[in-house]
Amino acid sequence: MLHSDYRPPNPAPSEDLIARFAAIVGVRYAIRAPAEMARYLDEPRDLFHGKAALVLRPGSTEEVAAILRLANETGTAIIPQGGNTGLVGGQVPHDDGTEIILSLGRLNRIREVDAEGGTLVAEAGVVLTAVQNAADAAGLLFPLSLGSEGSCTVGGNLSTNAGGTAVLAYGNARELVLGLEVVLADGRIWNGLGRLRKDNTGYDLKHLFMGAEGTLGVITAAVLKLFPKPKAVTTAFIGLDSPHAALALLGLARQHLGAALTTFEVVPRIGIDFVLKHGNNTRDPLGEPHAWYVLAEGSFGDEAQAQSGTEALLEEALEKGIVADAAIAASEAQREQFWGMRHILSEVQSREGGSIKHDVSVPVAAVPAFIDAATAAVEALIPGARVIAFGHLGDGNIHFNVSQPVGGDKAAFLAGWDAVNECVHAIVAEFSGSISAEHGIGRMKRDLLPRFKDPVALAVMRQLKATLDPNGILNPGKVL
Ligand code: FAD
């Protein structure tokens, strides 16, 4: 299922039409040279490759509107692209070369920071770290945080409804948005850049475009919510026996820290082994190895609260035998070291040969049972397969990745991608979970969606697509 059966029906743009598109942005921002185009055609995992007739880099919302108007009139397929860090191939064109990539990177202005109102207006192409930095400069926090934050963009974050490591406290990307500016498929600009915290005047349209992966409209700007910056943060690396112990610790952490608990990530020992083997300047986070680890972070109003809250939590967890050992970061450098180990897990895994990935969620209380069942099933299917189930336990979202057996053949292992997916997704379904927790559907899971989505929900999604994009020009063959 890695590559969907979709074949683009849209016509290839003629030379004359390509010239009309190029004239909208100016030839300098209309890319056709293969060497310049290359970086828009592949994605980080090297799983999806495409070809495009043209890459357009508009410099304003009005230019985006003119491009979509022309595309809609001529039935030309448009693939919106931000930082090109998406993991399901949604931003990559198909390989027949008829589609046009709309790269939003030049819409990179932060239009406004309102510290009093706690809002920031960013254009779609602003890189996530630039938003975080602008909030920080205003004495505030923009909490969305992902491993790709140095290159992913606001438009991509909202279009994928990105998750990341602070969802537990602040929610997914869609919960961090007050308003949107969107260009519709026919070129109309919807100015929905409201800053209202309350507005019950009918359907809340912004939620249609978030998580739509560029299939319903092109997001050009957003009003983002800013939060008070915590005065003190504690970060702990905790060794324990099993995901069951991690779940018990999560319950205890909620009792002790309440809303101050901002991150609760789980990592198996094999992940730490990979980090120690392939990472730079890494060392074992605790004296002795443990079967599982939790990376937990709390954000507090003051230092005393931070210390007492975290220490009381760990004391009780140690007393109850839930955790075996723990280290609290004593400096910013140690905090960064802890986070560094978490952030490079995907990267180091790729150094161990082929890896078959799953971004799944189940109800939080079911995570340990899901990990046990899926691990047993995958190990029975491929003897020697190495399961690395890590991620956002606090959100019920596990990256259930499977590395090839040591010394095995990478191509032969990856040929089993569909079979491994089938096996894991069947267990996800048993636990009433989701086959895509935070990365989206894109091309990768398009053909799977009808099997896992409620049929009525799927039919309504198709009706919405037909209403908002009747000519099927926006990211065709993605999601639906
Ligand atoms: P792109 O990859 O360019 O596009 C993603 C999708 O959005 C595509 O379907 C595209 O067509 C659409 N799109 C882009 N811009 C617009 C726009 N302006 N209007 C309409 N549609 C648009 N994701 C998580 O959720 N949580 C994580 O923890 C996480 N960690 C990651 C770590 C690494 C190392 C990497 C490489 C990726 C990770 N991701 C994660 C996935 C990815 O970074 C996110 O999906 C991110 O939000 C994509 O942003 P982007 O700007 O790169 O979008």
mmCIF file of C-alpha atoms in Angstrom, residues 137-380:
data_model
loop_
_atom_site.group_PDB
_atom_site.id
_atom_site.type_symbol
_atom_site.label_atom_id
_atom_site.label_comp_id
_atom_site.label_asym_id
_atom_site.label_seq_id
_atom_site.Cartn_x
_atom_site.Cartn_y
_atom_site.Cartn_z
ATOM 1 C CA ALA A 137 11.244 37.401 21.748
ATOM 2 C CA ALA A 138 7.842 38.679 22.877
ATOM 3 C CA GLY A 139 8.230 36.836 26.206
ATOM 4 C CA LEU A 140 5.724 34.158 25.183
ATOM 5 C CA LEU A 141 5.619 30.548 24.028
ATOM 6 C CA PHE A 142 4.440 28.905 20.824
ATOM 7 C CA PRO A 143 4.365 25.304 22.016
ATOM 8 C CA LEU A 144 4.245 23.288 18.764
ATOM 9 C CA SER A 145 7.491 21.312 18.658
ATOM 10 C CA LEU A 146 8.558 18.604 16.188
ATOM 11 C CA GLY A 147 11.833 16.949 15.176
ATOM 12 C CA SER A 148 11.534 18.741 11.817
ATOM 13 C CA GLU A 149 10.929 22.196 13.325
ATOM 14 C CA GLY A 150 14.000 23.722 11.646
ATOM 15 C CA SER A 151 12.505 23.171 8.186
ATOM 16 C CA CYS A 152 8.754 22.475 8.392
ATOM 17 C CA THR A 153 6.435 25.453 7.872
ATOM 18 C CA VAL A 154 3.245 26.867 9.368
ATOM 19 C CA GLY A 155 1.230 25.956 6.246
ATOM 20 C CA GLY A 156 2.462 22.350 6.371
ATOM 21 C CA ASN A 157 1.986 22.115 10.138
ATOM 22 C CA LEU A 158 -1.629 23.206 9.895
ATOM 23 C CA SER A 159 -2.404 21.239 6.734
ATOM 24 C CA THR A 160 -1.204 18.060 8.457
ATOM 25 C CA ASN A 161 -2.592 19.080 11.877
ATOM 26 C CA ALA A 162 0.868 18.237 13.225
ATOM 27 C CA GLY A 163 1.283 16.735 16.687
ATOM 28 C CA GLY A 164 4.741 16.566 18.226
ATOM 29 C CA THR A 165 5.955 16.496 21.790
ATOM 30 C CA ALA A 166 3.736 19.063 23.551
ATOM 31 C CA VAL A 167 0.294 17.788 22.530
ATOM 32 C CA LEU A 168 -0.369 16.482 26.034
ATOM 33 C CA ALA A 169 -0.563 20.024 27.411
ATOM 34 C CA TYR A 170 -1.351 22.218 24.406
ATOM 35 C CA GLY A 171 -3.112 20.003 21.865
ATOM 36 C CA ASN A 172 -2.454 19.338 18.174
ATOM 37 C CA ALA A 173 -1.709 22.125 15.692
ATOM 38 C CA ARG A 174 -5.403 22.821 15.028
ATOM 39 C CA GLU A 175 -5.896 23.714 18.690
ATOM 40 C CA LEU A 176 -3.253 26.441 18.400
ATOM 41 C CA VAL A 177 -5.092 28.401 15.706
ATOM 42 C CA LEU A 178 -7.608 31.248 15.977
ATOM 43 C CA GLY A 179 -7.947 32.164 12.320
ATOM 44 C CA LEU A 180 -6.830 31.337 8.778
ATOM 45 C CA GLU A 181 -6.408 32.977 5.391
ATOM 46 C CA VAL A 182 -7.100 30.425 2.664
ATOM 47 C CA VAL A 183 -7.122 30.545 -1.131
ATOM 48 C CA LEU A 184 -9.910 28.343 -2.460
ATOM 49 C CA ALA A 185 -9.612 26.163 -5.553
ATOM 50 C CA ASP A 186 -11.381 28.773 -7.703
ATOM 51 C CA GLY A 187 -8.962 31.504 -6.609
ATOM 52 C CA ARG A 188 -11.208 33.243 -4.078
ATOM 53 C CA ILE A 189 -9.402 34.433 -0.943
ATOM 54 C CA TRP A 190 -11.154 33.651 2.336
ATOM 55 C CA ASN A 191 -10.013 36.156 4.951
ATOM 56 C CA GLY A 192 -10.647 34.243 8.132
ATOM 57 C CA LEU A 193 -7.818 35.845 10.094
ATOM 58 C CA GLY A 194 -10.011 36.433 13.167
ATOM 59 C CA ARG A 195 -8.438 36.809 16.576
ATOM 60 C CA LEU A 196 -11.616 35.856 18.443
ATOM 61 C CA ARG A 197 -11.462 33.367 21.295
ATOM 62 C CA LYS A 198 -15.220 32.940 21.025
ATOM 63 C CA ASP A 199 -17.188 33.035 17.783
ATOM 64 C CA ASN A 200 -20.262 30.841 17.351
ATOM 65 C CA THR A 201 -21.539 32.198 14.046
ATOM 66 C CA GLY A 202 -22.117 28.939 12.257
ATOM 67 C CA TYR A 203 -19.693 26.361 10.863
ATOM 68 C CA ASP A 204 -16.098 26.830 11.960
ATOM 69 C CA LEU A 205 -14.583 26.667 8.483
ATOM 70 C CA LYS A 206 -10.945 26.841 9.541
ATOM 71 C CA HIS A 207 -11.114 23.270 10.821
ATOM 72 C CA LEU A 208 -11.966 22.038 7.320
ATOM 73 C CA PHE A 209 -8.618 23.192 5.973
ATOM 74 C CA MET A 210 -6.502 21.995 8.896
ATOM 75 C CA GLY A 211 -5.593 18.353 8.473
ATOM 76 C CA ALA A 212 -6.856 18.449 4.844
ATOM 77 C CA GLU A 213 -3.305 18.032 3.490
ATOM 78 C CA GLY A 214 -3.785 20.640 0.775
ATOM 79 C CA THR A 215 -6.798 18.929 -0.812
ATOM 80 C CA LEU A 216 -9.438 21.578 0.015
ATOM 81 C CA GLY A 217 -7.607 24.922 -0.196
ATOM 82 C CA VAL A 218 -4.205 26.559 0.154
ATOM 83 C CA ILE A 219 -3.498 28.080 3.557
ATOM 84 C CA THR A 220 -1.602 31.356 3.104
ATOM 85 C CA ALA A 221 -1.565 32.753 6.669
ATOM 86 C CA ALA A 222 -2.738 31.927 10.185
ATOM 87 C CA VAL A 223 -3.450 33.599 13.515
ATOM 88 C CA LEU A 224 -1.627 31.447 16.072
ATOM 89 C CA LYS A 225 -2.185 31.345 19.837
ATOM 90 C CA LEU A 226 0.709 32.237 22.128
ATOM 91 C CA PHE A 227 1.001 31.064 25.745
ATOM 92 C CA PRO A 228 2.784 32.243 28.895
ATOM 93 C CA LYS A 229 6.360 30.994 29.011
ATOM 94 C CA PRO A 230 6.908 28.561 31.889
ATOM 95 C CA LYS A 231 9.180 29.989 34.575
ATOM 96 C CA ALA A 232 10.757 26.625 35.315
ATOM 97 C CA VAL A 233 10.996 23.373 33.364
ATOM 98 C CA THR A 234 12.063 19.970 34.665
ATOM 99 C CA THR A 235 13.062 17.192 32.307
ATOM 100 C CA ALA A 236 13.556 13.651 33.553
ATOM 101 C CA PHE A 237 14.873 10.496 31.878
ATOM 102 C CA ILE A 238 13.366 7.554 33.705
ATOM 103 C CA GLY A 239 14.221 3.853 33.487
ATOM 104 C CA LEU A 240 11.495 1.249 33.974
ATOM 105 C CA ASP A 241 10.476 -2.305 33.114
ATOM 106 C CA SER A 242 7.703 -2.102 30.592
ATOM 107 C CA PRO A 243 5.108 0.056 28.854
ATOM 108 C CA HIS A 244 2.702 -1.079 31.623
ATOM 109 C CA ALA A 245 4.983 0.584 34.203
ATOM 110 C CA ALA A 246 5.158 3.661 31.945
ATOM 111 C CA LEU A 247 1.349 3.874 31.916
ATOM 112 C CA ALA A 248 1.248 3.592 35.722
ATOM 113 C CA LEU A 249 3.843 6.392 35.883
ATOM 114 C CA LEU A 250 1.713 8.549 33.568
ATOM 115 C CA GLY A 251 -1.242 8.198 35.972
ATOM 116 C CA LEU A 252 0.954 9.151 38.908
ATOM 117 C CA ALA A 253 2.486 12.078 37.005
ATOM 118 C CA ARG A 254 -0.989 13.421 36.252
ATOM 119 C CA GLN A 255 -1.871 13.252 39.966
ATOM 120 C CA HIS A 256 1.324 15.016 41.048
ATOM 121 C CA LEU A 257 1.802 17.533 38.229
ATOM 122 C CA GLY A 258 -1.687 18.049 36.797
ATOM 123 C CA ALA A 259 -1.635 20.476 33.869
ATOM 124 C CA ALA A 260 2.099 21.098 34.427
ATOM 125 C CA LEU A 261 2.884 17.766 32.729
ATOM 126 C CA THR A 262 3.777 18.815 29.173
ATOM 127 C CA THR A 263 5.565 15.788 27.687
ATOM 128 C CA PHE A 264 5.441 12.050 28.291
ATOM 129 C CA GLU A 265 7.419 10.069 25.730
ATOM 130 C CA VAL A 266 8.303 6.388 25.827
ATOM 131 C CA VAL A 267 11.470 4.816 24.336
ATOM 132 C CA PRO A 268 12.502 1.125 24.348
ATOM 133 C CA ARG A 269 16.087 0.092 25.176
ATOM 134 C CA ILE A 270 16.756 -0.916 21.571
ATOM 135 C CA GLY A 271 16.153 2.726 20.586
ATOM 136 C CA ILE A 272 18.772 3.879 23.102
ATOM 137 C CA ASP A 273 21.164 1.186 21.806
ATOM 138 C CA PHE A 274 20.753 2.562 18.267
ATOM 139 C CA VAL A 275 21.319 6.124 19.530
ATOM 140 C CA LEU A 276 24.500 5.099 21.380
ATOM 141 C CA LYS A 277 25.763 3.208 18.333
ATOM 142 C CA HIS A 278 25.034 5.798 15.645
ATOM 143 C CA GLY A 279 24.601 9.188 17.386
ATOM 144 C CA ASN A 280 27.369 11.718 17.993
ATOM 145 C CA ASN A 281 28.520 12.489 21.558
ATOM 146 C CA THR A 282 25.834 10.333 23.145
ATOM 147 C CA ARG A 283 25.967 8.434 26.411
ATOM 148 C CA ASP A 284 23.712 6.148 28.372
ATOM 149 C CA PRO A 285 21.188 8.413 30.126
ATOM 150 C CA LEU A 286 21.236 6.316 33.334
ATOM 151 C CA GLY A 287 23.964 4.209 35.025
ATOM 152 C CA GLU A 288 22.422 0.821 34.246
ATOM 153 C CA PRO A 289 20.484 -0.157 31.126
ATOM 154 C CA HIS A 290 16.693 -0.523 31.493
ATOM 155 C CA ALA A 291 14.162 -2.265 29.257
ATOM 156 C CA TRP A 292 12.149 0.929 28.731
ATOM 157 C CA TYR A 293 12.518 4.657 29.328
ATOM 158 C CA VAL A 294 10.226 7.629 29.743
ATOM 159 C CA LEU A 295 11.235 11.167 28.832
ATOM 160 C CA ALA A 296 8.924 13.373 30.898
ATOM 161 C CA GLU A 297 8.832 17.132 31.107
ATOM 162 C CA GLY A 298 6.909 19.479 33.364
ATOM 163 C CA SER A 299 6.431 23.256 32.957
ATOM 164 C CA PHE A 300 5.895 25.212 36.152
ATOM 165 C CA GLY A 301 5.175 28.667 37.534
ATOM 166 C CA ASP A 302 8.345 28.734 39.653
ATOM 167 C CA GLU A 303 11.509 26.789 40.447
ATOM 168 C CA ALA A 304 10.392 25.594 43.895
ATOM 169 C CA GLN A 305 7.173 24.114 42.486
ATOM 170 C CA ALA A 306 9.165 22.420 39.731
ATOM 171 C CA GLN A 307 11.628 20.785 42.104
ATOM 172 C CA SER A 308 9.135 19.709 44.741
ATOM 173 C CA GLY A 309 6.557 18.434 42.234
ATOM 174 C CA THR A 310 9.051 16.362 40.240
ATOM 175 C CA GLU A 311 10.877 14.990 43.278
ATOM 176 C CA ALA A 312 7.640 13.958 45.008
ATOM 177 C CA LEU A 313 6.504 12.201 41.836
ATOM 178 C CA LEU A 314 9.734 10.257 41.398
ATOM 179 C CA GLU A 315 9.945 9.373 45.098
ATOM 180 C CA GLU A 316 6.489 7.850 45.082
ATOM 181 C CA ALA A 317 7.134 6.065 41.784
ATOM 182 C CA LEU A 318 10.387 4.578 43.145
ATOM 183 C CA GLU A 319 8.706 3.571 46.403
ATOM 184 C CA LYS A 320 5.897 1.831 44.541
ATOM 185 C CA GLY A 321 8.396 0.004 42.331
ATOM 186 C CA ILE A 322 6.998 1.652 39.180
ATOM 187 C CA VAL A 323 10.350 3.078 38.155
ATOM 188 C CA ALA A 324 13.835 1.645 38.609
ATOM 189 C CA ASP A 325 15.978 4.767 38.223
ATOM 190 C CA ALA A 326 15.675 8.371 37.058
ATOM 191 C CA ALA A 327 17.822 11.397 36.253
ATOM 192 C CA ILE A 328 16.542 14.971 36.293
ATOM 193 C CA ALA A 329 18.387 17.277 33.874
ATOM 194 C CA ALA A 330 20.656 19.472 35.987
ATOM 195 C CA SER A 331 21.391 21.977 33.213
ATOM 196 C CA GLU A 332 20.074 23.171 29.865
ATOM 197 C CA ALA A 333 22.888 21.184 28.228
ATOM 198 C CA GLN A 334 21.699 17.974 29.891
ATOM 199 C CA ARG A 335 18.101 18.744 28.946
ATOM 200 C CA GLU A 336 19.207 19.141 25.331
ATOM 201 C CA GLN A 337 21.119 15.858 25.575
ATOM 202 C CA PHE A 338 17.949 14.070 26.761
ATOM 203 C CA TRP A 339 15.873 15.612 23.986
ATOM 204 C CA GLY A 340 18.602 14.943 21.427
ATOM 205 C CA MET A 341 18.289 11.209 22.113
ATOM 206 C CA ARG A 342 14.554 11.346 21.528
ATOM 207 C CA HIS A 343 14.770 13.471 18.393
ATOM 208 C CA ILE A 344 17.309 11.313 16.540
ATOM 209 C CA LEU A 345 15.493 8.011 17.052
ATOM 210 C CA SER A 346 14.114 7.903 13.487
ATOM 211 C CA GLU A 347 17.418 8.939 11.975
ATOM 212 C CA VAL A 348 19.525 6.314 13.794
ATOM 213 C CA GLN A 349 17.019 3.655 12.903
ATOM 214 C CA SER A 350 17.659 4.256 9.214
ATOM 215 C CA ARG A 351 21.319 3.303 9.874
ATOM 216 C CA GLU A 352 20.188 -0.199 10.884
ATOM 217 C CA GLY A 353 18.884 -1.086 7.395
ATOM 218 C CA GLY A 354 15.283 -1.236 6.240
ATOM 219 C CA SER A 355 12.561 0.065 8.531
ATOM 220 C CA ILE A 356 8.811 -0.365 8.171
ATOM 221 C CA LYS A 357 6.927 2.424 9.950
ATOM 222 C CA HIS A 358 3.546 2.898 11.536
ATOM 223 C CA ASP A 359 2.228 6.144 13.034
ATOM 224 C CA VAL A 360 -0.730 4.827 14.993
ATOM 225 C CA SER A 361 -2.856 5.740 17.988
ATOM 226 C CA VAL A 362 -4.998 3.797 20.417
ATOM 227 C CA PRO A 363 -6.755 4.922 23.608
ATOM 228 C CA VAL A 364 -4.009 5.863 26.093
ATOM 229 C CA ALA A 365 -4.884 3.090 28.560
ATOM 230 C CA ALA A 366 -4.569 0.506 25.759
ATOM 231 C CA VAL A 367 -1.025 1.444 24.681
ATOM 232 C CA PRO A 368 0.843 -1.258 26.681
ATOM 233 C CA ALA A 369 -1.505 -4.038 25.553
ATOM 234 C CA PHE A 370 -1.264 -2.773 21.960
ATOM 235 C CA ILE A 371 2.560 -2.756 22.050
ATOM 236 C CA ASP A 372 2.609 -6.300 23.487
ATOM 237 C CA ALA A 373 0.147 -7.672 20.928
ATOM 238 C CA ALA A 374 1.654 -5.935 17.888
ATOM 239 C CA THR A 375 5.221 -6.871 18.881
ATOM 240 C CA ALA A 376 4.297 -10.543 19.283
ATOM 241 C CA ALA A 377 2.474 -10.535 15.935
ATOM 242 C CA VAL A 378 5.335 -8.879 14.013
ATOM 243 C CA GLU A 379 7.985 -11.122 15.585
ATOM 244 C CA ALA A 380 5.934 -14.164 14.598
#
